[in-house]
Amino acid sequence: MKFTTRTRKPVEINLAPLIDVVFLLLIFFMVSTTFSREVSLLVDLPDSGSQTTLSGEGKLKIVITKESNFILDQKLLSSDEVRNLSLVIKDIADKNDSSNLVIIADALSPHQSVVKAIDAARETGLASVSIRTSAFGPEKHK
């Protein structure tokens, strides 16, 4: 007796439905996502149109270079001192009997460095914190 052998079709994975589902998910996410446009402004710091002159008494100066180096009371601060900037400012302010801090930041210094100096000064409780700027007016832009 002769048995007939069935030939089996090779098993295939049909990718067309999978691609359809992926495209539907893509369309769903594209429709449901909100797109936000980032707006950038060109800012040329530290020009200022208004100037206030501080008295020379009790001023402590911190200089921030464009490389984000901090110089406090004519001393370059190490990275450990920068991490504990509020303690260093408080120590030097107590030694010099200073109640005012003047931040002198380079126009190309990172904004985060200036914010760090302002936050550290706020933590120390100094009477006033000011930022030195260059004059803005006809004498500068001739």
JSON list of C-alpha atoms in Angstrom, two decimals:
[
{"chain": "A", "resi": 1, "resn": "MET", "atom": "CA", "xyz": [0.00, 0.00, 0.00]},
{"chain": "A", "resi": 2, "resn": "LYS", "atom": "CA", "xyz": [1.29, 3.28, -1.02]},
{"chain": "A", "resi": 3, "resn": "PHE", "atom": "CA", "xyz": [0.74, 6.27, 1.23]},
{"chain": "A", "resi": 4, "resn": "THR", "atom": "CA", "xyz": [0.75, 9.68, -0.26]},
{"chain": "A", "resi": 5, "resn": "THR", "atom": "CA", "xyz": [2.96, 12.13, 1.50]},
{"chain": "A", "resi": 6, "resn": "ARG", "atom": "CA", "xyz": [1.71, 15.60, 1.83]},
{"chain": "A", "resi": 7, "resn": "THR", "atom": "CA", "xyz": [4.07, 18.34, 1.00]},
{"chain": "A", "resi": 8, "resn": "ARG", "atom": "CA", "xyz": [3.93, 21.02, 3.61]},
{"chain": "A", "resi": 9, "resn": "LYS", "atom": "CA", "xyz": [4.13, 24.64, 2.71]},
{"chain": "A", "resi": 10, "resn": "PRO", "atom": "CA", "xyz": [7.04, 26.38, 4.32]},
{"chain": "A", "resi": 11, "resn": "VAL", "atom": "CA", "xyz": [6.03, 28.52, 7.27]},
{"chain": "A", "resi": 12, "resn": "GLU", "atom": "CA", "xyz": [6.24, 32.22, 6.56]},
{"chain": "A", "resi": 13, "resn": "ILE", "atom": "CA", "xyz": [5.83, 35.22, 8.76]},
{"chain": "A", "resi": 14, "resn": "ASN", "atom": "CA", "xyz": [3.70, 37.74, 6.99]},
{"chain": "A", "resi": 15, "resn": "LEU", "atom": "CA", "xyz": [5.18, 41.17, 7.68]},
{"chain": "A", "resi": 16, "resn": "ALA", "atom": "CA", "xyz": [2.47, 43.24, 6.01]},
{"chain": "A", "resi": 17, "resn": "PRO", "atom": "CA", "xyz": [0.14, 43.34, 9.06]},
{"chain": "A", "resi": 18, "resn": "LEU", "atom": "CA", "xyz": [3.09, 44.11, 11.34]},
{"chain": "A", "resi": 19, "resn": "ILE", "atom": "CA", "xyz": [4.13, 47.03, 9.16]},
{"chain": "A", "resi": 20, "resn": "ASP", "atom": "CA", "xyz": [0.52, 48.28, 9.14]},
{"chain": "A", "resi": 21, "resn": "VAL", "atom": "CA", "xyz": [0.40, 48.25, 12.94]},
{"chain": "A", "resi": 22, "resn": "VAL", "atom": "CA", "xyz": [3.75, 50.03, 13.21]},
{"chain": "A", "resi": 23, "resn": "PHE", "atom": "CA", "xyz": [2.61, 52.77, 10.83]},
{"chain": "A", "resi": 24, "resn": "LEU", "atom": "CA", "xyz": [-0.67, 53.17, 12.73]},
{"chain": "A", "resi": 25, "resn": "LEU", "atom": "CA", "xyz": [1.28, 53.55, 15.98]},
{"chain": "A", "resi": 26, "resn": "LEU", "atom": "CA", "xyz": [3.59, 56.06, 14.34]},
{"chain": "A", "resi": 27, "resn": "ILE", "atom": "CA", "xyz": [0.64, 58.11, 13.07]},
{"chain": "A", "resi": 28, "resn": "PHE", "atom": "CA", "xyz": [-1.01, 57.95, 16.50]},
{"chain": "A", "resi": 29, "resn": "PHE", "atom": "CA", "xyz": [2.11, 59.23, 18.29]},
{"chain": "A", "resi": 30, "resn": "MET", "atom": "CA", "xyz": [2.67, 61.95, 15.71]},
{"chain": "A", "resi": 31, "resn": "VAL", "atom": "CA", "xyz": [-0.89, 63.22, 16.13]},
{"chain": "A", "resi": 32, "resn": "SER", "atom": "CA", "xyz": [-0.91, 63.02, 19.93]},
{"chain": "A", "resi": 33, "resn": "THR", "atom": "CA", "xyz": [2.50, 64.61, 20.48]},
{"chain": "A", "resi": 34, "resn": "THR", "atom": "CA", "xyz": [2.76, 68.32, 21.10]},
{"chain": "A", "resi": 35, "resn": "PHE", "atom": "CA", "xyz": [5.62, 70.04, 19.41]},
{"chain": "A", "resi": 36, "resn": "SER", "atom": "CA", "xyz": [7.30, 72.93, 21.14]},
{"chain": "A", "resi": 37, "resn": "ARG", "atom": "CA", "xyz": [9.47, 75.38, 19.32]},
{"chain": "A", "resi": 38, "resn": "GLU", "atom": "CA", "xyz": [12.58, 76.53, 21.13]},
{"chain": "A", "resi": 39, "resn": "VAL", "atom": "CA", "xyz": [13.20, 80.21, 20.67]},
{"chain": "A", "resi": 40, "resn": "SER", "atom": "CA", "xyz": [16.71, 81.47, 21.09]},
{"chain": "A", "resi": 41, "resn": "LEU", "atom": "CA", "xyz": [17.69, 85.05, 21.58]},
{"chain": "A", "resi": 42, "resn": "LEU", "atom": "CA", "xyz": [21.04, 86.57, 20.90]},
{"chain": "A", "resi": 43, "resn": "VAL", "atom": "CA", "xyz": [22.05, 88.25, 24.12]},
{"chain": "A", "resi": 44, "resn": "ASP", "atom": "CA", "xyz": [25.11, 90.41, 24.47]},
{"chain": "A", "resi": 45, "resn": "LEU", "atom": "CA", "xyz": [25.92, 90.56, 28.15]},
{"chain": "A", "resi": 46, "resn": "PRO", "atom": "CA", "xyz": [26.86, 92.43, 30.29]},
{"chain": "A", "resi": 47, "resn": "ASP", "atom": "CA", "xyz": [25.81, 95.76, 28.71]},
{"chain": "A", "resi": 48, "resn": "SER", "atom": "CA", "xyz": [23.54, 97.93, 30.82]},
{"chain": "A", "resi": 49, "resn": "GLY", "atom": "CA", "xyz": [21.68, 101.15, 30.10]},
{"chain": "A", "resi": 50, "resn": "SER", "atom": "CA", "xyz": [21.34, 102.11, 33.75]},
{"chain": "A", "resi": 51, "resn": "GLN", "atom": "CA", "xyz": [24.19, 102.37, 36.16]},
{"chain": "A", "resi": 52, "resn": "THR", "atom": "CA", "xyz": [24.29, 102.68, 39.90]},
{"chain": "A", "resi": 53, "resn": "THR", "atom": "CA", "xyz": [27.53, 103.43, 41.67]},
{"chain": "A", "resi": 54, "resn": "LEU", "atom": "CA", "xyz": [28.16, 101.66, 44.95]},
{"chain": "A", "resi": 55, "resn": "SER", "atom": "CA", "xyz": [30.24, 103.10, 47.73]},
{"chain": "A", "resi": 56, "resn": "GLY", "atom": "CA", "xyz": [33.73, 101.68, 48.03]},
{"chain": "A", "resi": 57, "resn": "GLU", "atom": "CA", "xyz": [33.27, 100.55, 51.63]},
{"chain": "A", "resi": 58, "resn": "GLY", "atom": "CA", "xyz": [32.66, 96.93, 52.47]},
{"chain": "A", "resi": 59, "resn": "LYS", "atom": "CA", "xyz": [32.71, 95.58, 48.92]},
{"chain": "A", "resi": 60, "resn": "LEU", "atom": "CA", "xyz": [33.78, 92.03, 48.25]},
{"chain": "A", "resi": 61, "resn": "LYS", "atom": "CA", "xyz": [34.52, 91.25, 44.60]},
{"chain": "A", "resi": 62, "resn": "ILE", "atom": "CA", "xyz": [34.11, 87.92, 42.86]},
{"chain": "A", "resi": 63, "resn": "VAL", "atom": "CA", "xyz": [35.36, 87.64, 39.28]},
{"chain": "A", "resi": 64, "resn": "ILE", "atom": "CA", "xyz": [34.04, 84.95, 36.94]},
{"chain": "A", "resi": 65, "resn": "THR", "atom": "CA", "xyz": [36.15, 84.35, 33.84]},
{"chain": "A", "resi": 66, "resn": "LYS", "atom": "CA", "xyz": [34.89, 83.03, 30.52]},
{"chain": "A", "resi": 67, "resn": "GLU", "atom": "CA", "xyz": [36.42, 79.64, 31.42]},
{"chain": "A", "resi": 68, "resn": "SER", "atom": "CA", "xyz": [34.16, 79.62, 34.52]},
{"chain": "A", "resi": 69, "resn": "ASN", "atom": "CA", "xyz": [37.02, 80.21, 36.95]},
{"chain": "A", "resi": 70, "resn": "PHE", "atom": "CA", "xyz": [36.10, 82.01, 40.18]},
{"chain": "A", "resi": 71, "resn": "ILE", "atom": "CA", "xyz": [38.44, 84.60, 41.67]},
{"chain": "A", "resi": 72, "resn": "LEU", "atom": "CA", "xyz": [37.38, 85.82, 45.11]},
{"chain": "A", "resi": 73, "resn": "ASP", "atom": "CA", "xyz": [39.31, 88.57, 46.88]},
{"chain": "A", "resi": 74, "resn": "GLN", "atom": "CA", "xyz": [42.10, 88.27, 44.26]},
{"chain": "A", "resi": 75, "resn": "LYS", "atom": "CA", "xyz": [42.49, 84.54, 44.93]},
{"chain": "A", "resi": 76, "resn": "LEU", "atom": "CA", "xyz": [41.74, 81.83, 42.36]},
{"chain": "A", "resi": 77, "resn": "LEU", "atom": "CA", "xyz": [39.36, 79.32, 43.92]},
{"chain": "A", "resi": 78, "resn": "SER", "atom": "CA", "xyz": [39.89, 75.59, 43.56]},
{"chain": "A", "resi": 79, "resn": "SER", "atom": "CA", "xyz": [37.13, 73.26, 42.40]},
{"chain": "A", "resi": 80, "resn": "ASP", "atom": "CA", "xyz": [36.45, 72.20, 46.01]},
{"chain": "A", "resi": 81, "resn": "GLU", "atom": "CA", "xyz": [36.10, 75.83, 47.06]},
{"chain": "A", "resi": 82, "resn": "VAL", "atom": "CA", "xyz": [33.76, 76.50, 44.13]},
{"chain": "A", "resi": 83, "resn": "ARG", "atom": "CA", "xyz": [31.54, 73.59, 45.26]},
{"chain": "A", "resi": 84, "resn": "ASN", "atom": "CA", "xyz": [31.33, 75.21, 48.71]},
{"chain": "A", "resi": 85, "resn": "LEU", "atom": "CA", "xyz": [31.20, 78.76, 47.38]},
{"chain": "A", "resi": 86, "resn": "SER", "atom": "CA", "xyz": [28.75, 80.07, 49.98]},
{"chain": "A", "resi": 87, "resn": "LEU", "atom": "CA", "xyz": [31.04, 78.98, 52.85]},
{"chain": "A", "resi": 88, "resn": "VAL", "atom": "CA", "xyz": [34.09, 80.56, 51.21]},
{"chain": "A", "resi": 89, "resn": "ILE", "atom": "CA", "xyz": [32.24, 83.83, 50.57]},
{"chain": "A", "resi": 90, "resn": "LYS", "atom": "CA", "xyz": [30.99, 83.90, 54.17]},
{"chain": "A", "resi": 91, "resn": "ASP", "atom": "CA", "xyz": [34.50, 83.29, 55.58]},
{"chain": "A", "resi": 92, "resn": "ILE", "atom": "CA", "xyz": [36.12, 86.02, 53.49]},
{"chain": "A", "resi": 93, "resn": "ALA", "atom": "CA", "xyz": [33.23, 88.44, 54.10]},
{"chain": "A", "resi": 94, "resn": "ASP", "atom": "CA", "xyz": [33.57, 87.92, 57.86]},
{"chain": "A", "resi": 95, "resn": "LYS", "atom": "CA", "xyz": [37.36, 88.43, 57.73]},
{"chain": "A", "resi": 96, "resn": "ASN", "atom": "CA", "xyz": [37.09, 91.64, 55.66]},
{"chain": "A", "resi": 97, "resn": "ASP", "atom": "CA", "xyz": [33.91, 92.91, 57.38]},
{"chain": "A", "resi": 98, "resn": "SER", "atom": "CA", "xyz": [32.22, 93.08, 53.97]},
{"chain": "A", "resi": 99, "resn": "SER", "atom": "CA", "xyz": [28.46, 93.35, 53.56]},
{"chain": "A", "resi": 100, "resn": "ASN", "atom": "CA", "xyz": [28.24, 93.91, 49.77]},
{"chain": "A", "resi": 101, "resn": "LEU", "atom": "CA", "xyz": [29.22, 91.52, 46.99]},
{"chain": "A", "resi": 102, "resn": "VAL", "atom": "CA", "xyz": [30.03, 92.68, 43.47]},
{"chain": "A", "resi": 103, "resn": "ILE", "atom": "CA", "xyz": [29.97, 90.01, 40.77]},
{"chain": "A", "resi": 104, "resn": "ILE", "atom": "CA", "xyz": [32.24, 90.83, 37.84]},
{"chain": "A", "resi": 105, "resn": "ALA", "atom": "CA", "xyz": [31.43, 88.27, 35.16]},
{"chain": "A", "resi": 106, "resn": "ASP", "atom": "CA", "xyz": [32.94, 88.08, 31.70]},
{"chain": "A", "resi": 107, "resn": "ALA", "atom": "CA", "xyz": [30.39, 88.50, 28.91]},
{"chain": "A", "resi": 108, "resn": "LEU", "atom": "CA", "xyz": [31.30, 85.02, 27.63]},
{"chain": "A", "resi": 109, "resn": "SER", "atom": "CA", "xyz": [31.14, 83.30, 31.03]},
{"chain": "A", "resi": 110, "resn": "PRO", "atom": "CA", "xyz": [28.51, 80.58, 31.38]},
{"chain": "A", "resi": 111, "resn": "HIS", "atom": "CA", "xyz": [25.22, 81.80, 32.79]},
{"chain": "A", "resi": 112, "resn": "GLN", "atom": "CA", "xyz": [25.24, 78.92, 35.27]},
{"chain": "A", "resi": 113, "resn": "SER", "atom": "CA", "xyz": [28.40, 80.30, 36.88]},
{"chain": "A", "resi": 114, "resn": "VAL", "atom": "CA", "xyz": [26.77, 83.67, 37.50]},
{"chain": "A", "resi": 115, "resn": "VAL", "atom": "CA", "xyz": [23.65, 82.00, 38.91]},
{"chain": "A", "resi": 116, "resn": "LYS", "atom": "CA", "xyz": [25.85, 79.89, 41.19]},
{"chain": "A", "resi": 117, "resn": "ALA", "atom": "CA", "xyz": [27.56, 83.02, 42.52]},
{"chain": "A", "resi": 118, "resn": "ILE", "atom": "CA", "xyz": [24.22, 84.76, 43.11]},
{"chain": "A", "resi": 119, "resn": "ASP", "atom": "CA", "xyz": [22.80, 81.71, 44.92]},
{"chain": "A", "resi": 120, "resn": "ALA", "atom": "CA", "xyz": [25.91, 81.41, 47.08]},
{"chain": "A", "resi": 121, "resn": "ALA", "atom": "CA", "xyz": [25.71, 85.11, 47.98]},
{"chain": "A", "resi": 122, "resn": "ARG", "atom": "CA", "xyz": [22.03, 84.75, 48.86]},
{"chain": "A", "resi": 123, "resn": "GLU", "atom": "CA", "xyz": [22.84, 81.84, 51.19]},
{"chain": "A", "resi": 124, "resn": "THR", "atom": "CA", "xyz": [25.44, 83.90, 53.06]},
{"chain": "A", "resi": 125, "resn": "GLY", "atom": "CA", "xyz": [22.96, 86.67, 53.85]},
{"chain": "A", "resi": 126, "resn": "LEU", "atom": "CA", "xyz": [25.02, 89.59, 52.52]},
{"chain": "A", "resi": 127, "resn": "ALA", "atom": "CA", "xyz": [23.32, 92.99, 52.54]},
{"chain": "A", "resi": 128, "resn": "SER", "atom": "CA", "xyz": [23.44, 93.46, 48.77]},
{"chain": "A", "resi": 129, "resn": "VAL", "atom": "CA", "xyz": [24.59, 91.65, 45.66]},
{"chain": "A", "resi": 130, "resn": "SER", "atom": "CA", "xyz": [25.27, 93.54, 42.45]},
{"chain": "A", "resi": 131, "resn": "ILE", "atom": "CA", "xyz": [26.59, 92.68, 39.01]},
{"chain": "A", "resi": 132, "resn": "ARG", "atom": "CA", "xyz": [29.09, 94.96, 37.35]},
{"chain": "A", "resi": 133, "resn": "THR", "atom": "CA", "xyz": [28.25, 95.78, 33.75]},
{"chain": "A", "resi": 134, "resn": "SER", "atom": "CA", "xyz": [29.84, 97.88, 31.06]},
{"chain": "A", "resi": 135, "resn": "ALA", "atom": "CA", "xyz": [28.36, 101.20, 30.00]},
{"chain": "A", "resi": 136, "resn": "PHE", "atom": "CA", "xyz": [25.78, 101.16, 27.24]},
{"chain": "A", "resi": 137, "resn": "GLY", "atom": "CA", "xyz": [25.39, 104.25, 25.19]},
{"chain": "A", "resi": 138, "resn": "PRO", "atom": "CA", "xyz": [26.87, 106.40, 22.44]},
{"chain": "A", "resi": 139, "resn": "GLU", "atom": "CA", "xyz": [30.34, 106.44, 23.96]},
{"chain": "A", "resi": 140, "resn": "LYS", "atom": "CA", "xyz": [30.62, 102.66, 23.65]},
{"chain": "A", "resi": 141, "resn": "HIS", "atom": "CA", "xyz": [29.09, 102.13, 20.21]},
{"chain": "A", "resi": 142, "resn": "LYS", "atom": "CA", "xyz": [30.85, 104.81, 18.18]}
]
